[in-house]
Amino acid sequence: MGIRYLADQRLFKLDAGDASYIIGIVDEEQFLGHVYFGRRISDSFIHSDSLMRINESPFVPSKNNRDRLSFYDTFPSEYPTHGIGDFRETCLGILDSGGHTASKLEFVSYEIMKGKPPLDGLPATFGNDEDCTTLKIVCLDRILNLEVILLYTAFEHLNVITRSAVIRNSGNDPISLTKALSCCVDLDGNDYDIISLHGSWARERHIQRIPMGLGKKVISSNRGEPGHQYNPFVAVAESDATEDFGEVYGFNLVYSGNFYACVEGTQFEAARIVMGINPTDFRWLLEPGQEFTAPEVVMVYSYQGIGGMTRTFHDLYRKHLIRSSYRDRKRPILINNWEATYFNFDTEKLLAIAREASSLGIEMLVMDDGWFGRRNSDNCSLGDWVVNEEKLKGGLRHLVDEVNKLGMGFGIWFEPEMVSPDSDLYRAHPEWCIHIEGRTAGLARNQYVLDLANPEVADAVYDMMKKILSEANITYVKWDMNRPLTDLGSNWLPPERQGELSHRYILAVYKMMDRLTTDFPHILLENCSGGGARFDPGMLYYGPQIWCSDNTDAIDRLIIQRGTAMVYPLSTIGAHVSDCPNHTVNRTTPFETRGYVALAGTFGYELDVTKIPEEDRKMIPEQVKMYHKYNDLIREGDYYRIADFSDNHLYDAWMVVSKDKKEALVTYIQVYQRPNHRSRRIRLKGLDENTVYRDSLTGESCSGSALMYAGINITGLYGDFRGKLIHLTAV
Ligand code: GLA
């Protein structure tokens, strides 16, 4: 069992892979404290009291109450509550029927079980009885009769602990939750760096690393989705940790709505990390007997640097989060018409693209925005999910059948969560959009957000989608979401539950996605949000891939995909070869290089294949072959970073090594040509020292140790934006 209660020491020991996580129960008042999270340790006596510093004056939880506040404010609490003296970030905020905000939790009981129970209505990692063990700790506020059930799962073979909390009102009066975070971890020491992913539209998930220092560093979103700006991920790394060495703790919230992560450097050389739903725009009413479930936080421990953390996240998400039947399969190579035609297309144009594409080996046509209502620009028709037969003459079925006849699959774009003011849906139901009565709601991209918390609205939209998807042989859906939530008001919720809208909204999105993937299990669902504004583990539970960014420029993508892949597997990263000059940044890069960069993702095309230069088109069959040759390795292998263009401003390099270490693919991109510079030596990673590998391009053989420690020389590249693949197989 990965989790045990060591009764003589009054502690819970959670062992996950090479990591241990230890929770102590303190004195007769039953405080639940954090003892340790780090490299796996043996069971023999653990100095939990001394590690939690509960005997050090003045921080003793003495019965006479004399220095109680000093205790609360320094104690490494597993789930700190607001209002009693812990002045750091807390997890739980309440408003009781008397208008008070304080609560205090005591340990009551525990249960250890094999496997992992699902979380009510929420996406979460999963595992069977052999994969993981779960600990449920019941805590209670005896005055309020408020129960908090802390859930911990330890994965047997991965350095992963997941956490969540269920909060139940067992009393007789209503209680409102004003803050209900999912985890708190107090680490000793303050010599840490904080790593997070930041950006903007077309510039998502750039890595930021800063010293922790003292005070709070918050990474959060109140946009109703994570947004382009932040990702629900934060890592705390030893300040000298590198890609390959040192201790790193990664935290990722399995949630697609408003999130909050805070790293606080506190007064006595300690770090507190909390994560969960953003308390801004959150208030949840618990009537007697009701309960609330907080989303899951995945906590990864690595003593092998950032790269070790990355590979653990990848393994976990590939095996224990993504449910889609496409998870372990090569995805069809698709061609999407967005950058090819934007709104200006009809059946003939799409078929012309499909004909050419299929002759080159492309396997699916995806029809993007513009096929429904009267949508010829982004001014109208969201919500009217009815085929525009003026554009699609002969209807959707005819188009799909013709595409199928070419041997290609067919995919379609939806933006189910939105409504245009100029739409039949809005004219019939203006009250169905999120807005505050009497206040003009703000438009973004000319659209409002539908109040999906209202089941009638969600059902109406889903029924329209279902009709379209049942009408023809559609095997892929791109589910888009192109504006944040504002003007939070729901006609459906009573005043005392308006604060629940943001969370209820995302629960409704999850429910719709669940219905979609249950009713159409053969459909490959790709999530998207104005590019990559909703790239989070919650989405991956429903669809195995997410459109990474609207910026398809190969050079910008190096940075965007590098940041994304710090947490998310390459198999989840939507990446396409597009036309040049690039539509977002006007840069021209070689077609070959665009292929190498897209290869480190799902791989596909986003261009008018009937219009691109002949020499580019000729390269497509080669790229298709390349994809089929390497995708199994890229989708399932271990990912290693060799060099970051964002750091060195010259070149980028990464590699993927098969789990059995018999095969590896190195990608090297020379972003800028350096004058008076002949070649560059890079050192490979992750190979087996004693295996001899053969470079399939040059035919040369070399030992793993030589490739990793002496390195290889990259030669023969001349000019900017040039790339190279090196494929190694064990001899
Ligand atoms: C978003 C997506 C794009 C495209 C457009 C269509 O911006 O990210 O890929 O689908 O919407 O309007």
XYZ file of C-alpha atoms and ligand atoms in Angstrom:
743
model
C 0.000 0.000 0.000
C 1.338 3.411 -0.941
C -0.412 5.024 2.035
C -0.230 3.952 5.665
C -1.152 5.334 9.029
C 1.772 4.895 11.413
C -0.172 4.832 14.662
C 2.770 5.032 17.070
C 3.968 8.212 15.398
C 0.470 9.529 14.658
C 1.259 10.225 11.055
C 0.176 9.339 7.563
C 2.911 8.306 5.200
C 2.138 8.543 1.514
C 4.710 6.973 -0.775
C 4.414 7.751 -4.463
C 7.160 6.505 -6.766
C 10.373 8.035 -5.410
C 8.540 10.569 -3.263
C 7.112 10.625 0.246
C 4.472 12.971 1.619
C 3.903 12.979 5.361
C 1.028 14.371 7.392
C 1.073 14.509 11.188
C -1.703 14.722 13.759
C -0.731 17.004 16.599
C -1.616 16.871 20.301
C -5.022 16.395 21.839
C -6.469 19.190 19.746
C -5.969 17.157 16.589
C -4.321 19.702 14.328
C -3.425 18.292 10.943
C 0.074 19.349 9.981
C 2.416 18.981 7.064
C 5.646 17.165 7.959
C 7.410 16.472 4.686
C 7.181 16.325 0.888
C 10.249 15.188 -0.987
C 12.465 12.270 -1.812
C 11.208 8.938 -0.535
C 12.233 8.127 3.024
C 12.039 4.942 5.060
C 9.412 4.356 7.743
C 11.736 4.250 10.707
C 11.192 6.956 13.236
C 10.296 10.286 11.667
C 10.749 13.305 13.908
C 7.399 14.724 12.996
C 6.900 16.958 16.067
C 10.304 18.447 15.690
C 9.914 18.854 11.919
C 6.626 20.675 12.444
C 8.367 22.693 15.224
C 5.460 22.283 17.600
C 7.648 22.126 20.677
C 9.510 25.333 20.055
C 8.447 28.155 22.300
C 6.454 30.321 21.701
C 4.808 28.234 19.044
C 3.461 25.559 21.365
C -0.257 24.935 21.059
C -0.498 25.314 24.814
C -3.772 24.633 26.492
C -3.798 27.933 28.324
C -4.211 29.645 24.981
C -1.436 32.118 25.782
C 0.412 32.021 22.471
C -2.186 30.361 20.355
C -1.891 32.866 17.527
C 1.859 32.363 17.216
C 1.127 28.700 16.829
C -1.549 29.102 14.179
C 0.547 31.578 12.254
C 3.579 29.333 11.976
C 2.170 25.821 12.043
C 2.562 23.999 8.692
C -1.122 23.287 8.264
C -2.503 20.812 5.755
C -5.666 22.827 5.205
C -5.437 26.221 6.930
C -8.642 28.102 7.680
C -9.318 31.790 7.810
C -9.986 33.864 10.876
C -8.265 32.207 13.826
C -4.702 33.412 13.550
C -3.051 31.908 10.515
C -2.354 35.151 8.695
C -0.752 33.509 5.681
C -2.720 32.288 2.675
C -5.477 29.975 3.853
C -7.603 27.402 2.053
C -11.003 27.825 3.628
C -13.131 30.961 3.929
C -16.729 30.868 5.154
C -19.606 33.114 6.067
C -21.838 31.601 8.721
C -25.447 32.475 9.447
C -24.289 34.883 12.143
C -22.137 36.773 9.621
C -18.807 35.451 10.970
C -15.880 34.322 8.882
C -13.730 32.124 11.139
C -13.425 28.360 11.110
C -11.102 25.829 12.704
C -10.565 22.231 11.689
C -9.705 19.206 13.785
C -8.824 15.732 12.634
C -11.693 13.293 13.218
C -11.117 10.082 11.280
C -9.495 8.578 8.229
C -9.936 5.871 5.656
C -7.383 4.355 3.293
C -8.599 2.670 0.139
C -7.153 1.157 -2.992
C -7.658 2.988 -6.274
C -9.116 6.453 -6.653
C -12.762 7.545 -6.440
C -13.958 10.027 -9.114
C -14.750 13.618 -8.169
C -18.384 14.594 -8.472
C -18.930 16.384 -11.802
C -15.261 17.269 -12.158
C -12.463 15.973 -14.336
C -9.707 14.226 -12.405
C -6.882 11.771 -12.826
C -7.811 8.135 -12.441
C -6.138 4.845 -11.638
C -7.039 1.305 -10.688
C -6.297 -0.553 -7.454
C -2.759 -1.384 -8.574
C -1.986 2.148 -9.769
C -2.797 4.138 -6.665
C -4.059 4.403 -3.102
C -6.357 7.055 -1.669
C -6.496 8.577 1.790
C -9.612 10.328 3.048
C -9.131 12.442 6.139
C -12.253 13.807 7.776
C -11.829 17.089 9.654
C -14.489 19.019 11.492
C -15.272 22.493 12.739
C -17.172 21.562 15.866
C -18.914 24.908 16.257
C -20.224 25.117 12.702
C -20.585 21.405 12.144
C -18.710 21.892 8.911
C -16.892 18.819 7.681
C -13.880 19.004 5.410
C -12.846 15.755 3.810
C -9.311 15.949 2.503
C -8.579 13.552 -0.334
C -5.060 12.426 -1.185
C -4.087 9.895 -3.824
C -0.568 8.509 -4.103
C 0.409 6.961 -7.428
C 2.417 3.798 -7.024
C 4.929 4.286 -9.830
C 4.929 8.035 -10.327
C 6.117 10.821 -8.026
C 2.580 12.132 -7.910
C 0.227 13.011 -5.098
C -3.163 14.429 -6.029
C -5.313 16.412 -3.647
C -8.870 17.611 -3.406
C -11.341 18.527 -0.672
C -15.037 17.971 -0.109
C -16.752 20.423 2.208
C -20.022 19.372 3.792
C -22.461 21.332 5.899
C -23.513 18.882 8.599
C -25.100 21.579 10.729
C -28.583 23.061 10.838
C -27.855 26.512 9.413
C -26.767 27.550 5.942
C -23.083 28.369 5.446
C -21.559 30.163 2.475
C -18.120 29.251 1.231
C -16.120 32.304 0.193
C -12.939 30.367 -0.472
C -12.522 26.622 -0.931
C -9.055 25.855 -2.225
C -7.800 22.397 -3.041
C -4.405 22.225 -1.391
C -1.828 23.818 0.828
C 1.780 22.699 1.108
C 4.239 24.303 3.507
C 7.845 23.734 2.480
C 10.734 24.456 4.751
C 13.306 26.937 3.493
C 12.933 29.917 1.238
C 15.662 29.535 -1.331
C 13.259 28.695 -4.112
C 12.432 29.963 -7.565
C 8.898 30.148 -8.893
C 8.298 28.886 -12.414
C 5.059 29.740 -14.191
C 3.637 30.049 -17.697
C 2.539 33.447 -18.970
C 1.439 35.063 -22.168
C -1.150 36.716 -24.257
C -3.121 35.864 -27.384
C -0.755 34.249 -29.942
C 1.998 34.218 -27.314
C 0.827 31.636 -24.806
C 2.796 29.852 -22.085
C 6.117 31.608 -22.097
C 8.178 30.435 -19.164
C 8.889 32.833 -16.317
C 11.307 31.946 -13.540
C 11.731 34.370 -10.646
C 13.129 34.156 -7.118
C 10.444 33.466 -4.525
C 11.560 36.084 -2.003
C 9.206 37.145 0.746
C 5.542 37.925 0.304
C 2.985 36.522 -2.060
C 3.313 35.768 -5.725
C -0.086 35.069 -7.238
C -0.845 33.422 -10.561
C -4.559 33.440 -11.206
C -7.405 33.990 -13.574
C -10.861 35.492 -13.153
C -11.742 35.302 -16.852
C -13.962 32.248 -16.479
C -11.165 30.214 -18.075
C -7.416 30.073 -17.439
C -6.893 32.477 -20.352
C -3.923 33.210 -22.572
C -2.315 35.133 -19.758
C -1.717 32.409 -17.165
C -1.834 28.657 -16.904
C -3.090 26.825 -13.799
C 0.450 25.638 -13.178
C 3.179 26.712 -10.829
C 6.437 25.067 -9.876
C 8.618 25.776 -6.902
C 12.215 24.833 -7.637
C 15.379 24.964 -5.596
C 17.072 28.125 -6.756
C 19.944 26.151 -8.272
C 17.732 23.517 -9.891
C 18.270 23.092 -13.638
C 16.555 21.142 -16.369
C 18.369 18.006 -15.171
C 19.268 18.436 -11.508
C 17.722 19.624 -8.274
C 14.402 19.482 -6.484
C 11.296 20.792 -8.178
C 7.671 20.705 -7.029
C 5.053 21.127 -9.751
C 1.402 22.004 -9.061
C -1.275 21.836 -11.744
C -4.999 22.373 -11.188
C -7.306 20.032 -13.077
C -9.755 22.820 -13.776
C -10.755 25.017 -16.702
C -12.300 27.996 -14.922
C -11.094 30.725 -12.569
C -8.051 29.496 -10.695
C -5.785 30.801 -8.002
C -2.235 29.771 -7.141
C -0.190 31.572 -4.553
C 3.375 31.006 -3.409
C 4.124 32.854 -0.224
C 7.542 33.346 1.283
C 6.780 33.652 4.987
C 8.520 35.141 8.013
C 10.467 32.080 9.199
C 12.204 30.923 6.019
C 9.313 28.860 4.745
C 7.249 28.674 1.604
C 3.507 28.127 1.481
C 1.871 27.044 -1.762
C -1.904 27.046 -2.135
C -4.003 26.300 -5.200
C -7.641 26.008 -6.152
C -10.651 27.886 -7.493
C -10.142 31.639 -7.459
C -12.028 33.118 -4.481
C -12.729 36.204 -6.615
C -16.213 35.768 -8.101
C -16.786 32.734 -5.938
C -19.360 32.217 -3.240
C -21.108 28.924 -2.692
C -24.125 28.406 -0.484
C -24.256 25.157 1.455
C -27.668 24.451 2.866
C -27.700 21.863 5.664
C -26.705 18.492 4.212
C -25.165 19.939 1.044
C -21.544 19.545 0.011
C -19.050 21.164 -2.325
C -16.201 19.450 -4.151
C -13.014 21.369 -4.905
C -11.142 20.458 -8.108
C -8.048 18.305 -8.039
C -4.496 19.545 -7.765
C -1.785 17.343 -9.196
C 1.447 17.663 -7.232
C 4.604 16.313 -8.810
C 7.906 15.969 -7.018
C 11.188 15.710 -8.904
C 14.765 15.499 -7.721
C 15.850 15.304 -11.339
C 15.236 18.908 -12.165
C 12.519 20.482 -14.264
C 12.861 17.733 -16.866
C 12.048 15.079 -14.260
C 8.895 16.995 -13.328
C 7.939 17.347 -16.999
C 8.259 13.649 -17.748
C 6.189 12.758 -14.685
C 3.365 15.096 -15.736
C 3.513 13.618 -19.242
C 3.323 10.037 -17.986
C 0.495 10.828 -15.602
C -1.612 12.675 -18.141
C -1.055 10.149 -20.901
C -2.098 7.203 -18.743
C -4.238 8.594 -15.950
C -6.061 11.669 -17.229
C -6.878 11.474 -20.926
C -9.803 9.125 -21.476
C -10.305 9.426 -25.218
C -9.925 6.288 -27.306
C -7.520 8.355 -29.418
C -5.162 8.662 -26.474
C -2.780 5.916 -27.555
C -3.472 6.178 -31.250
C -1.972 8.094 -34.102
C -4.350 10.958 -34.821
C -5.382 11.550 -38.434
C -3.292 14.173 -40.233
C -5.793 16.933 -40.767
C -6.014 20.010 -42.916
C -7.986 22.876 -41.394
C -9.390 25.604 -43.632
C -9.190 28.513 -41.150
C -5.976 30.133 -42.350
C -6.747 28.867 -45.870
C -10.080 30.605 -46.388
C -11.224 32.233 -43.145
C -14.999 32.770 -43.599
C -14.834 32.786 -47.369
C -15.545 29.231 -48.477
C -18.165 27.005 -50.018
C -18.497 23.337 -50.832
C -16.465 23.596 -54.018
C -13.572 25.392 -52.371
C -13.446 22.888 -49.529
C -13.602 19.965 -51.932
C -10.805 21.422 -54.024
C -8.639 21.593 -50.913
C -9.676 18.088 -49.890
C -8.931 16.596 -53.310
C -5.440 18.026 -53.414
C -4.821 17.192 -49.747
C -5.908 13.582 -50.078
C -3.625 13.082 -53.069
C -0.741 14.192 -50.853
C -1.586 11.813 -48.004
C -3.538 14.141 -45.685
C -6.228 12.179 -43.880
C -8.948 14.552 -42.703
C -10.573 17.832 -43.685
C -11.660 20.110 -40.851
C -14.225 22.779 -41.685
C -13.638 25.695 -39.333
C -15.781 28.700 -38.393
C -18.341 29.991 -40.920
C -20.522 27.024 -41.972
C -23.663 27.913 -40.002
C -26.383 30.564 -39.810
C -25.412 33.592 -41.893
C -21.859 33.640 -40.618
C -19.586 35.369 -43.133
C -17.666 37.306 -40.507
C -17.424 37.199 -36.730
C -20.390 39.592 -36.459
C -23.224 37.124 -36.236
C -24.845 33.699 -35.946
C -23.131 32.073 -32.971
C -25.872 30.008 -31.403
C -27.548 29.204 -34.737
C -26.032 25.793 -35.309
C -27.836 25.225 -38.576
C -25.950 24.623 -41.821
C -25.750 27.576 -44.212
C -26.851 25.864 -47.403
C -25.979 28.866 -49.515
C -22.355 28.122 -48.742
C -22.654 24.393 -48.438
C -24.756 23.639 -51.496
C -26.301 20.202 -51.217
C -25.961 20.342 -47.457
C -23.500 19.039 -44.917
C -24.112 15.393 -45.681
C -23.190 15.889 -49.338
C -19.933 17.630 -48.436
C -18.976 15.013 -45.864
C -19.821 12.152 -48.220
C -17.685 13.679 -50.964
C -14.789 14.126 -48.552
C -15.236 10.558 -47.316
C -15.161 9.331 -50.907
C -11.673 10.756 -51.158
C -10.744 8.480 -48.270
C -10.617 11.371 -45.827
C -12.325 11.892 -42.497
C -14.338 15.028 -41.799
C -14.181 17.375 -38.828
C -16.201 20.431 -37.854
C -15.847 23.571 -35.709
C -18.281 24.673 -32.990
C -18.302 27.435 -30.443
C -21.141 26.053 -28.316
C -20.763 28.350 -25.325
C -21.459 31.576 -27.184
C -24.224 33.617 -28.754
C -24.058 36.546 -31.172
C -26.518 39.393 -30.518
C -27.321 39.054 -34.223
C -28.606 35.483 -34.075
C -31.975 33.782 -34.034
C -31.070 32.248 -30.687
C -30.446 35.629 -29.074
C -33.567 37.145 -30.611
C -35.622 34.286 -29.154
C -33.835 34.177 -25.777
C -31.960 37.353 -24.877
C -32.227 36.231 -21.247
C -30.050 33.200 -21.973
C -26.770 35.097 -22.034
C -24.725 35.883 -18.954
C -25.612 39.455 -18.015
C -26.831 41.590 -15.151
C -30.403 42.795 -15.589
C -30.436 46.520 -16.378
C -26.706 46.708 -17.168
C -25.424 46.573 -20.746
C -23.133 43.570 -20.919
C -19.784 43.993 -22.646
C -19.236 42.345 -26.014
C -16.003 40.662 -26.985
C -15.489 39.548 -30.577
C -19.111 40.636 -30.988
C -20.430 37.888 -28.780
C -21.947 37.079 -25.394
C -21.462 34.002 -23.252
C -24.436 31.704 -22.794
C -25.654 30.994 -19.288
C -24.887 27.291 -19.426
C -25.493 27.003 -15.688
C -29.131 26.969 -16.746
C -29.718 23.365 -17.886
C -32.358 24.503 -20.379
C -29.727 26.573 -22.211
C -27.131 23.819 -22.165
C -29.695 21.298 -23.424
C -30.858 23.556 -26.245
C -27.314 24.096 -27.511
C -26.360 20.484 -27.106
C -29.434 19.340 -29.033
C -28.414 21.543 -31.982
C -24.894 20.115 -31.905
C -26.166 16.578 -31.648
C -28.398 17.054 -34.673
C -25.477 18.273 -36.790
C -23.175 15.499 -35.600
C -25.836 12.879 -36.313
C -26.508 14.240 -39.777
C -23.247 13.158 -41.395
C -20.168 11.054 -40.804
C -18.262 13.524 -38.641
C -15.302 12.138 -36.712
C -13.661 15.241 -35.233
C -14.919 18.310 -33.383
C -12.951 21.466 -32.676
C -14.659 23.012 -29.630
C -13.764 26.686 -29.487
C -14.345 29.374 -26.837
C -13.460 32.895 -27.835
C -14.188 35.321 -25.038
C -13.930 35.561 -21.265
C -16.868 35.738 -18.847
C -17.896 39.180 -17.591
C -21.029 40.853 -16.252
C -21.643 37.814 -14.089
C -25.348 37.446 -13.711
C -27.657 34.523 -14.351
C -31.407 34.821 -14.850
C -31.718 31.299 -13.670
C -29.912 31.495 -10.324
C -31.483 33.093 -7.230
C -29.679 36.145 -5.762
C -28.021 34.103 -3.006
C -26.467 31.796 -5.598
C -25.208 34.347 -8.141
C -21.689 33.844 -6.756
C -21.849 30.257 -7.986
C -22.179 31.171 -11.652
C -18.532 30.903 -12.756
C -18.094 27.466 -11.234
C -21.523 26.225 -12.302
C -20.691 27.433 -15.808
C -17.564 25.326 -16.062
C -19.347 22.329 -14.503
C -21.940 22.687 -17.269
C -19.227 22.827 -19.935
C -17.775 19.614 -18.512
C -21.196 18.005 -18.554
C -21.734 18.963 -22.192
C -18.333 17.602 -23.148
C -19.128 14.428 -21.289
C -22.399 14.060 -23.182
C -20.644 14.699 -26.473
C -17.925 12.140 -25.904
C -20.438 9.604 -24.558
C -22.920 10.026 -27.406
C -20.159 10.129 -30.035
C -17.272 8.081 -28.659
C -15.694 7.850 -32.125
C -15.295 11.629 -32.310
C -11.843 13.083 -31.740
C -12.430 16.182 -29.619
C -9.922 19.013 -29.894
C -10.337 21.884 -27.478
C -9.501 25.431 -28.421
C -9.956 28.874 -26.973
C -8.827 31.679 -29.250
C -5.777 29.463 -29.658
C -4.549 28.203 -26.306
C -6.519 30.056 -23.627
C -7.922 26.867 -22.145
C -4.910 24.591 -22.222
C -5.410 22.798 -18.936
C -5.699 19.267 -17.546
C -9.473 19.647 -17.109
C -9.907 19.896 -20.852
C -7.612 16.921 -21.446
C -9.978 14.700 -19.484
C -12.535 15.175 -22.273
C -10.399 15.653 -25.391
C -6.889 14.294 -25.967
C -5.580 17.416 -27.722
C -5.855 21.206 -27.529
C -5.130 23.838 -30.153
C -1.971 25.349 -28.733
C -1.995 28.831 -30.212
C -3.428 30.840 -33.093
C 0.174 31.736 -33.812
C 1.400 29.056 -36.219
C 4.766 30.671 -36.948
C 7.401 27.963 -36.520
C 9.815 30.196 -34.617
C 7.293 31.626 -32.171
C 5.937 28.117 -31.758
C 9.347 26.970 -30.477
C 8.805 29.100 -27.390
C 5.068 28.460 -27.063
C 5.381 24.693 -27.466
C 8.401 24.559 -25.165
C 6.431 26.230 -22.361
C 3.370 24.077 -23.029
C 5.419 20.879 -23.058
C 6.920 21.717 -19.679
C 3.670 20.299 -18.296
C 1.567 18.837 -21.103
C 2.491 15.839 -23.291
C 3.488 16.433 -26.916
C 0.522 14.265 -27.950
C -1.832 16.968 -26.606
C -0.299 19.948 -28.392
C -2.276 20.993 -31.481
C 0.333 22.007 -34.066
C -0.048 22.675 -37.808
C 2.101 23.618 -40.754
C 0.742 26.897 -42.123
C 1.487 29.103 -45.084
C 4.064 31.906 -45.250
C 4.507 34.769 -44.764
C 2.909 33.750 -41.494
C -0.493 35.394 -40.967
C 0.261 36.444 -37.403
C 3.851 37.668 -37.559
C 4.564 37.955 -41.305
C 7.677 35.796 -40.989
C 8.810 33.411 -43.697
C 10.399 30.149 -42.657
C 11.267 27.051 -44.694
C 8.371 24.622 -45.172
C 10.641 21.867 -43.924
C 11.234 23.634 -40.598
C 7.512 24.274 -40.153
C 7.075 20.506 -40.497
C 9.717 19.717 -37.865
C 8.072 22.030 -35.346
C 4.530 20.731 -35.982
C 5.877 17.183 -35.681
C 6.432 17.846 -31.950
C 2.657 18.076 -31.552
C -0.411 16.539 -33.141
C 0.761 17.496 -36.677
C -1.513 18.761 -39.436
C -1.916 21.555 -41.968
C -3.637 24.919 -41.882
C -3.272 26.346 -45.395
C -4.803 26.298 -48.866
C -2.961 23.400 -50.360
C -4.162 24.416 -53.846
C -2.364 27.735 -53.537
C 0.949 27.140 -51.796
C 4.190 27.103 -53.814
C 4.809 23.920 -55.762
C 8.080 23.147 -53.937
C 6.240 23.291 -50.599
C 3.412 21.103 -51.825
C 5.908 18.547 -53.070
C 7.303 18.265 -49.580
C 3.969 17.222 -48.036
C 4.126 13.501 -48.922
C 7.581 13.378 -47.301
C 6.239 15.087 -44.191
C 3.310 12.685 -44.085
C 5.782 9.803 -44.149
C 7.837 11.476 -41.452
C 4.747 11.794 -39.250
C 3.812 8.144 -39.676
C 7.366 7.063 -38.993
C 7.891 9.087 -35.820
C 4.506 9.756 -34.269
C 4.398 6.641 -32.053
C 7.728 7.650 -30.569
C 6.743 11.307 -30.140
C 3.359 10.478 -28.660
C 4.609 7.914 -26.169
C 8.281 8.599 -25.517
C 10.142 10.564 -22.854
C 10.749 14.205 -23.676
C 14.099 15.867 -22.979
C 15.018 19.509 -23.496
C 18.513 20.132 -24.809
C 18.513 23.863 -25.502
C 16.001 26.698 -25.365
C 15.963 29.396 -27.993
C 14.288 31.677 -25.449
C 17.451 31.418 -23.313
C 20.257 31.320 -25.886
C 18.582 33.401 -28.628
C 20.238 31.234 -31.294
C 18.891 27.712 -31.468
C 16.441 25.239 -29.993
C 16.798 21.502 -29.512
C 14.825 18.722 -27.894
C 14.559 14.979 -28.138
C 12.159 12.151 -27.480
C 13.431 8.767 -26.317
C 11.336 5.607 -26.410
C 10.526 4.049 -23.028
C 12.776 1.077 -23.805
C 15.568 3.480 -24.867
C 15.933 1.721 -28.201
C 14.908 4.666 -30.339
C 15.276 8.430 -30.156
C 14.494 11.432 -32.299
C 16.430 14.670 -31.895
C 15.098 17.913 -33.353
C 17.501 20.785 -33.803
C 16.359 24.181 -35.058
C 18.938 26.812 -35.932
C 16.922 29.978 -35.476
C 19.690 32.401 -36.388
C 22.780 31.776 -38.423
C 25.832 32.951 -36.559
C 28.585 34.431 -38.702
C 31.977 32.740 -38.556
C 30.509 29.683 -36.861
C 30.892 26.232 -38.381
C 29.007 23.746 -36.263
C 27.480 23.328 -32.832
C 27.974 20.532 -30.376
C 24.950 19.383 -28.404
C 24.833 16.743 -25.733
C 21.978 14.257 -25.927
C 19.975 13.042 -22.957
C 17.955 10.107 -21.732
C 19.778 7.411 -23.743
C 21.156 4.178 -22.371
C 24.882 4.642 -21.713
C 25.810 1.141 -22.844
C 23.659 0.889 -25.933
C 25.157 1.614 -29.319
C 22.903 3.778 -31.447
C 22.911 4.117 -35.180
C 22.108 7.446 -36.787
C 19.712 6.467 -39.560
C 20.645 9.457 -41.707
C 24.436 9.143 -41.648
C 24.651 5.443 -40.874
C 27.201 6.205 -38.144
C 27.072 4.362 -34.840
C 27.972 5.659 -31.413
C 27.475 4.632 -27.793
C 24.818 6.243 -25.637
C 27.487 7.449 -23.249
C 29.406 9.164 -26.047
C 26.249 10.760 -27.427
C 25.249 12.042 -24.003
C 28.586 13.070 -22.499
C 30.781 13.949 -25.494
C 27.816 14.976 -27.623
C 27.312 15.277 -31.356
C 28.179 18.009 -33.771
C 25.387 19.600 -35.762
C 26.742 20.599 -39.136
C 25.498 21.501 -42.573
C 22.937 24.113 -41.649
C 23.358 27.462 -43.319
C 20.953 30.340 -42.863
C 18.206 31.302 -40.465
C 15.311 29.046 -39.453
C 16.936 25.802 -40.617
C 16.223 22.510 -38.938
C 17.404 18.970 -38.712
C 16.101 15.660 -37.390
C 18.430 12.976 -36.088
C 16.899 9.543 -35.700
C 18.763 7.057 -33.537
C 18.039 3.364 -33.232
C 19.723 0.824 -30.994
C 22.077 -1.468 -32.894
C -10.349 30.979 -32.820
C -9.521 29.747 -33.064
C -9.090 29.674 -34.492
C -10.299 29.685 -35.380
C -11.147 30.904 -35.100
C -12.445 30.861 -35.852
O -9.605 32.125 -32.909
O -8.422 29.722 -32.205
O -8.319 28.518 -34.723
O -11.032 28.504 -35.185
O -11.448 31.015 -33.723
O -13.239 31.951 -35.584
